[in-house]
Amino acid sequence: MGYLLETLVGGLLAGIMYSMVAIGFVLIYKASGVFNFAQGAMVLFSALTFVSLIERNVSFGCALIITAAVMVVVAVLAERLVLRFLVNRPPVTLFMATLGLSYVLEGTAQALWGADVHGLDLGIDDVPVSILGLRLSRFDLFASATAAVLVVLLSLFANRTRIGRSLRAVADDPLAALSLGVRLPKIWRWVWTLAGLVGFIAGLLWGSRSGVQFSLTLVVLKAMPVLIIGGFDSIEGAIVGGLIVGASEKLAEVYVGPIVGGGIENWFPYFLAVGLLLVRPAGLFGDRAVVRV
Amino acid sequence: MSAESRAPDSPAAPPPATLPEYLAHWAAVRPRAIAIRHKSLGVWDAWTWSDLQAQVGRASATLESQGVDPGHAAASSSDLSPRALAAALAAQALSGAAFPVLDGAEALTQAGLIAAARTWLDAHGVGAEDRAFTGEAPTTEATAIFIAGWLVAGIALILPEDATTADADRREAQPTIVAATAASYEQLRQRIADNLPAAGTRLRAAVDAGLTASPRNRARRALGGWLVRRPLREILGFRRAALALVLDEEPPPVAAQELFAQLGVPLRALTREPRAEIAGRLT
Amino acid sequence: MSGIASREPLLRLSDISLSFKAIRALAGVGFAVRRHEVCAIIGPNGAGKSSLLNIVSGVYRPQAGEVSFDGRTERQLTPHQAAKWGIARTFQNIAVFGGMSVLDNVIAGGNLAFGSTWIEQAFRIGRAARAEREARERAERVLAFLRLQRCRHQPVSSLPYGLQKRVELGRALVANPKLLLLDEPMAGMNAAEKREMSEHILDVNRDLGTTVLLIEHDIRVVMDISDHVVVLDYGRVVGDGTPADVQNSPDVIRAYLGTKRAAA
Amino acid sequence: MSSRWPAAIKASLLIIFAVAIVPWAADEYWLSAILVPFLILSLAGLGLNLLTGFAGQLSVGTAAFMATGAYTAYNVASRLPGVPLLVAFAAGGLAAALLGVFAGLPSWRIKGFYLVVCTLAVQFFVEWLFTAFRWFSNDNSSGQVEVPPLRIAGHDFNDPIGHYWLVLAIVAVLTWVARNIVHSELGRRFLAVRDMDTAAAVIGIPVLRTKLLAFGISSFYCGVAGALWGFVYLGSFDPRAWELGRSFQVLFIIIIGGMGSIAGSFVGAAFMLLLPIAMSHLASAWLSGAVDQGTLSNYQKIVFGVLIIFFLIKEPLGLASIGRALQRRVRIWPLRQW
């Protein structure tokens, strides 16, 4: 029983990590309707840049700032060179464009910093701590704390700042927002920047857990079912989705895996997601658009 | 078909005196030869002379049964569908009237019509293998004479699906004789002018050079022929065209005449004086 | 207009109600369309006209009420069922297949009558060739009727608005439907285009005997071409009769013409 | 209609080229390292194009369908001795088609990205299935399988030229079928569902059935392509031959080559194969080995990414549409339009 609980909580905490990546998606999707497959590449790109700076004896703080700046540049370029030319094209086209973008980012990152695995130490040693009888990974706790802070910051940004408000306006009703003189390119640059930074943080956490390497881009694939479950356009959805995926995949791995020979965590969340899709085509939190004809 | 094709006024039979008689004649002499080729529902269809005669027979039967005044029936056929032509011929067979002429000019008699037709046929040396194309309804005297020419010479007449598709259909048919009103030729010129490379560009200069290359400059002439004039004729459906008739007394604007002259098919008048060229009547 | 309007109605709607989330689009709407008539639905924007057409063509499912057509009744009509019944339609903002040629658009409109299976088509065996030829011929007749032969092979997306509307009409006609639904067939057209479209509609109604149910804002056009006018306002029927008596009904003037003036 | 030359002449010229000229001109390297994979990838591209380019349903599960085809063909061929090779390939195609129809079922409710995710689910499930269950790989611990020799009706196809003939024949037939489909009523239904599914439903097209047919037929093509990839190109394979990257590769083929164009699938495949070769040649020629293979593959990734974006922006219908435009231009030269 305790074991079950530990697995569950462990899964939930791991799920937070998925949420971190998913949030990056949601930001971009909400504001521009773009399904950004390049989010994973951004995670890798930022993490790799950061580690490489550290390895070149740049101080932690400077590395943070420089990487953040780089991600801003990436966001601006993405808007200037790609999105700008694809406005009001079918969403699937934009999706494929981000697929191309992810190839560019991955290629660049590895061409610049090389393809070998880099260790990343944030100074949180992953020792199990025991909280009310449950043995939990301190690192996971740290991650979830970070996530919590991140969400709070984002919501503050969205509610308190002007850009944040116009961002929400665009998300709610693009046409109205435009008529109110919100400049779309600016909005897009902003959300891509935000998504880049969120990806950066996710990259740090993932990297310090499993090493900074190419496989980081695969977290994008982990985030996919999270989004389906939570809905593409809801931050809280992303969080809850992450928790659900994390928990269910751990449980499945522990209790179903052995029966079918393990390794099911790659597809199990997807089946969960697709199953849910058939019941609620817009996910748990996303709202269903009415077909207008 | 050319094997059995004989001049209409052969000693064997008395020369036909009316258009229906010509129809009967060709139906007898070469029943299998194509009389009308026309597009309907997007596909080319063909009537042989015997088909046409049968159709005319049916048409006149219905006319009689309904007791319609033939003159009126003929007059009402102002479009250029094969059925309309057949109806008109049927009406003539019954009434002896000529094609209706709705533009107010005096209606020709059958004899006058045939004589006029013979003149332009002889003037331009039309042969049995010629295929004549027109998109104009037989509502003017000139058109009537042209249509009569088709029956007299026993050549194939090609009709477009619809007035709006004439250009496309002409391109597919590539006739040897084209007949159109001065207005139509002018419209065609206009359409070409609109779609040539934009004026002032190098490309346009090259095209113009190709069109206007003088016969003296052999190489240039040949080049222009291959790169500009031939493709243009192809697109316009003039690739095989040896004769372009103007179905009007008044010639089309000079620009149109020049263009078609450059393309190698000078516009000719459908007149009663042999060999008359509109160019001759200018100024 | 069409004098041959027989007694029993072709289409009958009984207290149809439809709402999206909180918004109520239709509340207990009911009326009947007689055979061979031209029936116009008018009403201010947001009165639920389009929703009504969407229900009759099976695109929306009403929460309450039922659709009876030609003796058969459905609560949850599907688009496929509607098409099978012989209900064809055009859309308010054109819904042609932009990537396909004019001809293919119209051929597609007759797909229910297509006479070969996809296996036959894939291997060019059996009825494939004949079915294709027949479908093409049916379509060509419609093209000739609407004088669309000239742009037969052009992709529809490359055509001007007016022509696209005509193609959409052709796609609906090729199935020779019993009932033709037209959602603002003349929206965004100039006077000449409108006249032409009205002509086409009346030709269809007279020559093919097709019953027409249309939505139109231009009150003059409506009065010209329709035998029967239904007025919707806020999802309710506020007028139902001949153009003449609808025109004179006070609450129609209040509901429709009034708001029109306000809008204009 | 669309071109000056009747399709028959074009086709026969193409056949003459492929049958007479190519085998005579190409050496073994070209045959087995370029032409065979080119034809197979073209077939896979053709399959995906039927689904994505024509029926408008984006899929990133292509590799899964290929794997299914390959493993089914392998198991049929190795477990049922005496079954003709072509039957095994067909079985591979059919198995993939079944999986495809299953993968397409959600398209009843969902579209766009959501559907993409469904195909992703299939991709991962299949990868796992063939890795986790050794039965599929004949209980070989590494999951590696050796395919039986390629013999059809007593003819031996085990040399490069034989490979070429075998693949060419199969691809030619399937391309002919695809062409029929595209120009048939089914093809029109595909386009209708792609362009405006509401309107398609309203004119009586069974939308779900059409989508499922698209998934099934497309997956059949991918399955056969997978079988050929495993049997003819690789000769021995394991599940890693069909990871997600392969799906993207095929998707890029049709984006670059041309969505909704049969020729595009071939053009795209050729481009996809030749560009990296060209790049590595250039690298070795100019930089003379200064860049190692790893770096080069990174540059290739960048180039492909850029190309994808470029085509999506400038030429959404790919190289094929550029070709068509040129053809049209030539047909009405010297006019601009007619």
PDB file of C-alpha atoms in Angstrom, chain C residues 9-237:
ATOM      1  CA  PRO C   9     -46.000  19.820 -47.682  1.00  0.00           C
ATOM      2  CA  LEU C  10     -42.614  18.514 -48.815  1.00  0.00           C
ATOM      3  CA  LEU C  11     -40.855  19.685 -45.667  1.00  0.00           C
ATOM      4  CA  ARG C  12     -42.339  20.169 -42.213  1.00  0.00           C
ATOM      5  CA  LEU C  13     -40.435  21.423 -39.173  1.00  0.00           C
ATOM      6  CA  SER C  14     -42.104  20.869 -35.808  1.00  0.00           C
ATOM      7  CA  ASP C  15     -41.089  22.976 -32.768  1.00  0.00           C
ATOM      8  CA  ILE C  16     -37.351  22.831 -33.449  1.00  0.00           C
ATOM      9  CA  SER C  17     -35.166  24.103 -30.610  1.00  0.00           C
ATOM     10  CA  LEU C  18     -31.420  24.518 -30.779  1.00  0.00           C
ATOM     11  CA  SER C  19     -28.881  26.182 -28.502  1.00  0.00           C
ATOM     12  CA  PHE C  20     -25.092  26.410 -28.366  1.00  0.00           C
ATOM     13  CA  LYS C  21     -23.861  26.364 -24.775  1.00  0.00           C
ATOM     14  CA  ALA C  22     -25.882  29.206 -23.266  1.00  0.00           C
ATOM     15  CA  ILE C  23     -26.984  30.892 -26.498  1.00  0.00           C
ATOM     16  CA  ARG C  24     -30.462  29.974 -27.715  1.00  0.00           C
ATOM     17  CA  ALA C  25     -30.499  29.910 -31.517  1.00  0.00           C
ATOM     18  CA  LEU C  26     -33.969  28.472 -32.185  1.00  0.00           C
ATOM     19  CA  ALA C  27     -36.936  28.160 -29.852  1.00  0.00           C
ATOM     20  CA  GLY C  28     -39.810  25.947 -30.996  1.00  0.00           C
ATOM     21  CA  VAL C  29     -39.647  26.864 -34.658  1.00  0.00           C
ATOM     22  CA  GLY C  30     -42.203  25.170 -36.888  1.00  0.00           C
ATOM     23  CA  PHE C  31     -43.445  25.715 -40.429  1.00  0.00           C
ATOM     24  CA  ALA C  32     -44.050  23.809 -43.643  1.00  0.00           C
ATOM     25  CA  VAL C  33     -42.714  24.153 -47.193  1.00  0.00           C
ATOM     26  CA  ARG C  34     -45.070  23.044 -49.982  1.00  0.00           C
ATOM     27  CA  ARG C  35     -43.859  21.150 -53.040  1.00  0.00           C
ATOM     28  CA  HIS C  36     -42.507  23.179 -55.973  1.00  0.00           C
ATOM     29  CA  GLU C  37     -42.679  26.492 -54.113  1.00  0.00           C
ATOM     30  CA  VAL C  38     -39.942  29.019 -53.532  1.00  0.00           C
ATOM     31  CA  CYS C  39     -39.895  29.713 -49.803  1.00  0.00           C
ATOM     32  CA  ALA C  40     -37.778  32.484 -48.336  1.00  0.00           C
ATOM     33  CA  ILE C  41     -36.656  32.780 -44.713  1.00  0.00           C
ATOM     34  CA  ILE C  42     -35.995  36.351 -43.693  1.00  0.00           C
ATOM     35  CA  GLY C  43     -35.081  37.967 -40.411  1.00  0.00           C
ATOM     36  CA  PRO C  44     -32.419  40.107 -38.771  1.00  0.00           C
ATOM     37  CA  ASN C  45     -28.889  38.763 -38.285  1.00  0.00           C
ATOM     38  CA  GLY C  46     -28.712  36.236 -35.478  1.00  0.00           C
ATOM     39  CA  ALA C  47     -32.369  35.327 -35.899  1.00  0.00           C
ATOM     40  CA  GLY C  48     -31.329  31.708 -36.428  1.00  0.00           C
ATOM     41  CA  LYS C  49     -31.892  31.473 -40.180  1.00  0.00           C
ATOM     42  CA  SER C  50     -28.639  29.704 -40.954  1.00  0.00           C
ATOM     43  CA  SER C  51     -29.018  27.417 -37.948  1.00  0.00           C
ATOM     44  CA  LEU C  52     -32.387  26.373 -39.361  1.00  0.00           C
ATOM     45  CA  LEU C  53     -30.860  25.502 -42.727  1.00  0.00           C
ATOM     46  CA  ASN C  54     -28.081  23.642 -40.967  1.00  0.00           C
ATOM     47  CA  ILE C  55     -30.683  21.551 -39.167  1.00  0.00           C
ATOM     48  CA  VAL C  56     -32.618  20.766 -42.339  1.00  0.00           C
ATOM     49  CA  SER C  57     -29.392  19.613 -44.002  1.00  0.00           C
ATOM     50  CA  GLY C  58     -28.351  17.586 -40.942  1.00  0.00           C
ATOM     51  CA  VAL C  59     -25.295  19.677 -40.079  1.00  0.00           C
ATOM     52  CA  TYR C  60     -26.674  20.638 -36.653  1.00  0.00           C
ATOM     53  CA  ARG C  61     -28.744  18.353 -34.414  1.00  0.00           C
ATOM     54  CA  PRO C  62     -31.580  20.153 -32.658  1.00  0.00           C
ATOM     55  CA  GLN C  63     -32.074  19.510 -28.940  1.00  0.00           C
ATOM     56  CA  ALA C  64     -35.826  19.255 -29.520  1.00  0.00           C
ATOM     57  CA  GLY C  65     -38.263  18.948 -32.402  1.00  0.00           C
ATOM     58  CA  GLU C  66     -38.229  16.913 -35.590  1.00  0.00           C
ATOM     59  CA  VAL C  67     -37.817  17.255 -39.348  1.00  0.00           C
ATOM     60  CA  SER C  68     -40.339  15.558 -41.648  1.00  0.00           C
ATOM     61  CA  PHE C  69     -39.466  15.342 -45.309  1.00  0.00           C
ATOM     62  CA  ASP C  70     -41.524  13.716 -48.003  1.00  0.00           C
ATOM     63  CA  GLY C  71     -43.399  11.552 -45.491  1.00  0.00           C
ATOM     64  CA  ARG C  72     -40.347  10.465 -43.480  1.00  0.00           C
ATOM     65  CA  THR C  73     -39.458  11.874 -40.080  1.00  0.00           C
ATOM     66  CA  GLU C  74     -36.119  12.195 -38.268  1.00  0.00           C
ATOM     67  CA  ARG C  75     -35.199  13.540 -34.848  1.00  0.00           C
ATOM     68  CA  GLN C  76     -31.435  13.325 -35.391  1.00  0.00           C
ATOM     69  CA  LEU C  77     -30.990  13.922 -39.107  1.00  0.00           C
ATOM     70  CA  THR C  78     -27.459  13.317 -40.424  1.00  0.00           C
ATOM     71  CA  PRO C  79     -26.037  15.135 -43.468  1.00  0.00           C
ATOM     72  CA  HIS C  80     -25.754  11.820 -45.286  1.00  0.00           C
ATOM     73  CA  GLN C  81     -29.401  10.990 -44.567  1.00  0.00           C
ATOM     74  CA  ALA C  82     -30.498  14.441 -45.714  1.00  0.00           C
ATOM     75  CA  ALA C  83     -28.566  14.041 -48.958  1.00  0.00           C
ATOM     76  CA  LYS C  84     -30.108  10.596 -49.496  1.00  0.00           C
ATOM     77  CA  TRP C  85     -33.554  12.136 -49.054  1.00  0.00           C
ATOM     78  CA  GLY C  86     -32.811  14.577 -51.837  1.00  0.00           C
ATOM     79  CA  ILE C  87     -31.920  17.697 -49.861  1.00  0.00           C
ATOM     80  CA  ALA C  88     -29.071  19.723 -51.372  1.00  0.00           C
ATOM     81  CA  ARG C  89     -27.736  23.077 -50.239  1.00  0.00           C
ATOM     82  CA  THR C  90     -25.296  25.912 -50.727  1.00  0.00           C
ATOM     83  CA  PHE C  91     -23.505  27.677 -47.900  1.00  0.00           C
ATOM     84  CA  GLN C  92     -23.458  31.278 -46.730  1.00  0.00           C
ATOM     85  CA  ASN C  93     -19.703  31.622 -47.059  1.00  0.00           C
ATOM     86  CA  ILE C  94     -18.966  29.533 -50.111  1.00  0.00           C
ATOM     87  CA  ALA C  95     -18.012  25.938 -49.334  1.00  0.00           C
ATOM     88  CA  VAL C  96     -16.664  24.724 -52.666  1.00  0.00           C
ATOM     89  CA  PHE C  97     -13.762  22.298 -52.950  1.00  0.00           C
ATOM     90  CA  GLY C  98     -11.166  24.907 -53.820  1.00  0.00           C
ATOM     91  CA  GLY C  99      -8.452  22.491 -54.910  1.00  0.00           C
ATOM     92  CA  MET C 100     -10.649  20.703 -57.419  1.00  0.00           C
ATOM     93  CA  SER C 101     -11.647  21.766 -60.937  1.00  0.00           C
ATOM     94  CA  VAL C 102     -15.114  23.163 -61.574  1.00  0.00           C
ATOM     95  CA  LEU C 103     -16.051  19.955 -63.342  1.00  0.00           C
ATOM     96  CA  ASP C 104     -14.856  17.747 -60.482  1.00  0.00           C
ATOM     97  CA  ASN C 105     -16.740  19.872 -57.955  1.00  0.00           C
ATOM     98  CA  VAL C 106     -19.954  19.321 -59.845  1.00  0.00           C
ATOM     99  CA  ILE C 107     -19.279  15.634 -60.454  1.00  0.00           C
ATOM    100  CA  ALA C 108     -18.664  15.206 -56.726  1.00  0.00           C
ATOM    101  CA  GLY C 109     -22.097  16.685 -56.115  1.00  0.00           C
ATOM    102  CA  GLY C 110     -23.595  13.625 -57.790  1.00  0.00           C
ATOM    103  CA  ASN C 111     -21.578  11.119 -55.788  1.00  0.00           C
ATOM    104  CA  LEU C 112     -24.623   9.385 -54.325  1.00  0.00           C
ATOM    105  CA  ALA C 113     -25.599   8.226 -57.812  1.00  0.00           C
ATOM    106  CA  PHE C 114     -22.078   7.078 -58.726  1.00  0.00           C
ATOM    107  CA  GLY C 115     -22.221   3.594 -60.206  1.00  0.00           C
ATOM    108  CA  SER C 116     -18.956   1.848 -59.342  1.00  0.00           C
ATOM    109  CA  THR C 117     -17.040   0.675 -56.278  1.00  0.00           C
ATOM    110  CA  TRP C 118     -13.613   2.006 -55.360  1.00  0.00           C
ATOM    111  CA  ILE C 119     -12.068  -1.373 -56.150  1.00  0.00           C
ATOM    112  CA  GLU C 120     -13.375  -1.168 -59.714  1.00  0.00           C
ATOM    113  CA  GLN C 121     -12.056   2.385 -59.918  1.00  0.00           C
ATOM    114  CA  ALA C 122      -8.634   1.455 -58.564  1.00  0.00           C
ATOM    115  CA  PHE C 123      -8.078  -1.259 -61.179  1.00  0.00           C
ATOM    116  CA  ARG C 124     -10.114   0.281 -64.031  1.00  0.00           C
ATOM    117  CA  ILE C 125     -12.336  -2.786 -64.201  1.00  0.00           C
ATOM    118  CA  GLY C 126     -16.056  -3.475 -64.343  1.00  0.00           C
ATOM    119  CA  ARG C 127     -18.318  -0.463 -64.290  1.00  0.00           C
ATOM    120  CA  ALA C 128     -15.569   2.025 -63.504  1.00  0.00           C
ATOM    121  CA  ALA C 129     -15.265   3.593 -66.951  1.00  0.00           C
ATOM    122  CA  ARG C 130     -18.994   3.709 -67.598  1.00  0.00           C
ATOM    123  CA  ALA C 131     -19.813   5.187 -64.187  1.00  0.00           C
ATOM    124  CA  GLU C 132     -17.190   7.886 -64.691  1.00  0.00           C
ATOM    125  CA  ARG C 133     -18.560   8.706 -68.142  1.00  0.00           C
ATOM    126  CA  GLU C 134     -22.147   8.912 -66.896  1.00  0.00           C
ATOM    127  CA  ALA C 135     -21.223  11.074 -63.909  1.00  0.00           C
ATOM    128  CA  ARG C 136     -19.231  13.364 -66.198  1.00  0.00           C
ATOM    129  CA  GLU C 137     -22.194  13.657 -68.549  1.00  0.00           C
ATOM    130  CA  ARG C 138     -24.611  14.523 -65.718  1.00  0.00           C
ATOM    131  CA  ALA C 139     -22.176  17.173 -64.551  1.00  0.00           C
ATOM    132  CA  GLU C 140     -21.678  18.549 -68.043  1.00  0.00           C
ATOM    133  CA  ARG C 141     -25.424  19.041 -68.423  1.00  0.00           C
ATOM    134  CA  VAL C 142     -25.377  21.179 -65.285  1.00  0.00           C
ATOM    135  CA  LEU C 143     -22.345  23.118 -66.530  1.00  0.00           C
ATOM    136  CA  ALA C 144     -24.218  23.841 -69.745  1.00  0.00           C
ATOM    137  CA  PHE C 145     -27.315  24.856 -67.777  1.00  0.00           C
ATOM    138  CA  LEU C 146     -25.311  27.316 -65.663  1.00  0.00           C
ATOM    139  CA  ARG C 147     -23.047  28.250 -68.607  1.00  0.00           C
ATOM    140  CA  LEU C 148     -19.901  27.214 -66.755  1.00  0.00           C
ATOM    141  CA  GLN C 149     -18.331  25.320 -69.670  1.00  0.00           C
ATOM    142  CA  ARG C 150     -15.676  27.916 -70.148  1.00  0.00           C
ATOM    143  CA  CYS C 151     -13.982  27.411 -66.752  1.00  0.00           C
ATOM    144  CA  ARG C 152     -14.647  23.671 -66.708  1.00  0.00           C
ATOM    145  CA  HIS C 153     -11.054  22.715 -65.957  1.00  0.00           C
ATOM    146  CA  GLN C 154      -9.993  25.611 -63.745  1.00  0.00           C
ATOM    147  CA  PRO C 155      -9.491  25.076 -60.019  1.00  0.00           C
ATOM    148  CA  VAL C 156     -12.479  26.668 -58.317  1.00  0.00           C
ATOM    149  CA  SER C 157     -10.310  28.656 -55.915  1.00  0.00           C
ATOM    150  CA  SER C 158      -8.986  30.603 -58.925  1.00  0.00           C
ATOM    151  CA  LEU C 159     -12.469  31.821 -59.943  1.00  0.00           C
ATOM    152  CA  PRO C 160     -14.179  35.089 -58.966  1.00  0.00           C
ATOM    153  CA  TYR C 161     -16.702  35.020 -56.133  1.00  0.00           C
ATOM    154  CA  GLY C 162     -19.788  35.066 -58.337  1.00  0.00           C
ATOM    155  CA  LEU C 163     -18.642  32.092 -60.384  1.00  0.00           C
ATOM    156  CA  GLN C 164     -17.733  30.141 -57.248  1.00  0.00           C
ATOM    157  CA  LYS C 165     -21.281  30.637 -55.995  1.00  0.00           C
ATOM    158  CA  ARG C 166     -22.544  29.345 -59.329  1.00  0.00           C
ATOM    159  CA  VAL C 167     -20.291  26.296 -59.087  1.00  0.00           C
ATOM    160  CA  GLU C 168     -21.641  25.609 -55.621  1.00  0.00           C
ATOM    161  CA  LEU C 169     -25.173  25.837 -56.990  1.00  0.00           C
ATOM    162  CA  GLY C 170     -24.194  23.448 -59.759  1.00  0.00           C
ATOM    163  CA  ARG C 171     -22.778  20.992 -57.242  1.00  0.00           C
ATOM    164  CA  ALA C 172     -26.125  21.054 -55.459  1.00  0.00           C
ATOM    165  CA  LEU C 173     -28.165  20.755 -58.674  1.00  0.00           C
ATOM    166  CA  VAL C 174     -26.340  17.805 -60.223  1.00  0.00           C
ATOM    167  CA  ALA C 175     -27.938  15.491 -57.655  1.00  0.00           C
ATOM    168  CA  ASN C 176     -31.282  16.834 -58.908  1.00  0.00           C
ATOM    169  CA  PRO C 177     -32.570  17.352 -55.368  1.00  0.00           C
ATOM    170  CA  LYS C 178     -36.190  17.494 -54.279  1.00  0.00           C
ATOM    171  CA  LEU C 179     -35.389  20.393 -51.966  1.00  0.00           C
ATOM    172  CA  LEU C 180     -32.722  23.004 -52.574  1.00  0.00           C
ATOM    173  CA  LEU C 181     -31.475  25.066 -49.618  1.00  0.00           C
ATOM    174  CA  LEU C 182     -29.764  28.341 -50.481  1.00  0.00           C
ATOM    175  CA  ASP C 183     -28.066  30.287 -47.690  1.00  0.00           C
ATOM    176  CA  GLU C 184     -27.848  33.891 -48.904  1.00  0.00           C
ATOM    177  CA  PRO C 185     -27.217  32.945 -52.536  1.00  0.00           C
ATOM    178  CA  MET C 186     -26.802  36.593 -53.513  1.00  0.00           C
ATOM    179  CA  ALA C 187     -24.712  37.860 -50.622  1.00  0.00           C
ATOM    180  CA  GLY C 188     -22.005  40.196 -51.861  1.00  0.00           C
ATOM    181  CA  MET C 189     -23.320  40.308 -55.436  1.00  0.00           C
ATOM    182  CA  ASN C 190     -23.977  43.383 -57.541  1.00  0.00           C
ATOM    183  CA  ALA C 191     -27.396  44.057 -59.087  1.00  0.00           C
ATOM    184  CA  ALA C 192     -26.552  42.305 -62.354  1.00  0.00           C
ATOM    185  CA  GLU C 193     -25.190  39.202 -60.624  1.00  0.00           C
ATOM    186  CA  LYS C 194     -28.245  39.147 -58.367  1.00  0.00           C
ATOM    187  CA  ARG C 195     -30.567  39.277 -61.353  1.00  0.00           C
ATOM    188  CA  GLU C 196     -28.655  36.451 -62.998  1.00  0.00           C
ATOM    189  CA  MET C 197     -28.755  34.346 -59.831  1.00  0.00           C
ATOM    190  CA  SER C 198     -32.498  34.993 -59.397  1.00  0.00           C
ATOM    191  CA  GLU C 199     -32.986  33.839 -62.984  1.00  0.00           C
ATOM    192  CA  HIS C 200     -31.054  30.653 -62.293  1.00  0.00           C
ATOM    193  CA  ILE C 201     -33.091  29.995 -59.137  1.00  0.00           C
ATOM    194  CA  LEU C 202     -36.398  30.507 -60.924  1.00  0.00           C
ATOM    195  CA  ASP C 203     -35.243  28.335 -63.849  1.00  0.00           C
ATOM    196  CA  VAL C 204     -34.389  25.553 -61.416  1.00  0.00           C
ATOM    197  CA  ASN C 205     -37.752  25.963 -59.717  1.00  0.00           C
ATOM    198  CA  ARG C 206     -39.753  26.053 -62.962  1.00  0.00           C
ATOM    199  CA  ASP C 207     -37.845  23.750 -65.321  1.00  0.00           C
ATOM    200  CA  LEU C 208     -36.754  21.109 -62.814  1.00  0.00           C
ATOM    201  CA  GLY C 209     -39.703  21.578 -60.450  1.00  0.00           C
ATOM    202  CA  THR C 210     -37.286  21.786 -57.528  1.00  0.00           C
ATOM    203  CA  THR C 211     -38.608  23.154 -54.256  1.00  0.00           C
ATOM    204  CA  VAL C 212     -36.402  25.995 -53.024  1.00  0.00           C
ATOM    205  CA  LEU C 213     -35.909  27.161 -49.435  1.00  0.00           C
ATOM    206  CA  LEU C 214     -33.642  30.188 -49.293  1.00  0.00           C
ATOM    207  CA  ILE C 215     -32.306  32.814 -46.929  1.00  0.00           C
ATOM    208  CA  GLU C 216     -31.967  36.270 -48.416  1.00  0.00           C
ATOM    209  CA  HIS C 217     -31.485  39.748 -46.993  1.00  0.00           C
ATOM    210  CA  ASP C 218     -32.376  41.749 -50.087  1.00  0.00           C
ATOM    211  CA  ILE C 219     -36.104  42.189 -49.402  1.00  0.00           C
ATOM    212  CA  ARG C 220     -36.796  43.191 -53.016  1.00  0.00           C
ATOM    213  CA  VAL C 221     -35.301  39.956 -54.371  1.00  0.00           C
ATOM    214  CA  VAL C 222     -37.299  37.989 -51.820  1.00  0.00           C
ATOM    215  CA  MET C 223     -40.563  39.635 -52.823  1.00  0.00           C
ATOM    216  CA  ASP C 224     -39.758  39.022 -56.500  1.00  0.00           C
ATOM    217  CA  ILE C 225     -38.924  35.350 -56.493  1.00  0.00           C
ATOM    218  CA  SER C 226     -40.662  33.720 -53.528  1.00  0.00           C
ATOM    219  CA  ASP C 227     -44.164  32.277 -53.214  1.00  0.00           C
ATOM    220  CA  HIS C 228     -43.939  31.930 -49.456  1.00  0.00           C
ATOM    221  CA  VAL C 229     -42.043  33.898 -46.823  1.00  0.00           C
ATOM    222  CA  VAL C 230     -41.201  32.872 -43.248  1.00  0.00           C
ATOM    223  CA  VAL C 231     -39.944  35.553 -40.879  1.00  0.00           C
ATOM    224  CA  LEU C 232     -37.660  34.612 -37.987  1.00  0.00           C
ATOM    225  CA  ASP C 233     -36.769  36.842 -35.077  1.00  0.00           C
ATOM    226  CA  TYR C 234     -34.790  35.772 -32.025  1.00  0.00           C
ATOM    227  CA  GLY C 235     -35.274  32.122 -32.943  1.00  0.00           C
ATOM    228  CA  ARG C 236     -39.051  32.396 -33.277  1.00  0.00           C
ATOM    229  CA  VAL C 237     -41.373  32.483 -36.276  1.00  0.00           C
TER     230      VAL C 237
END
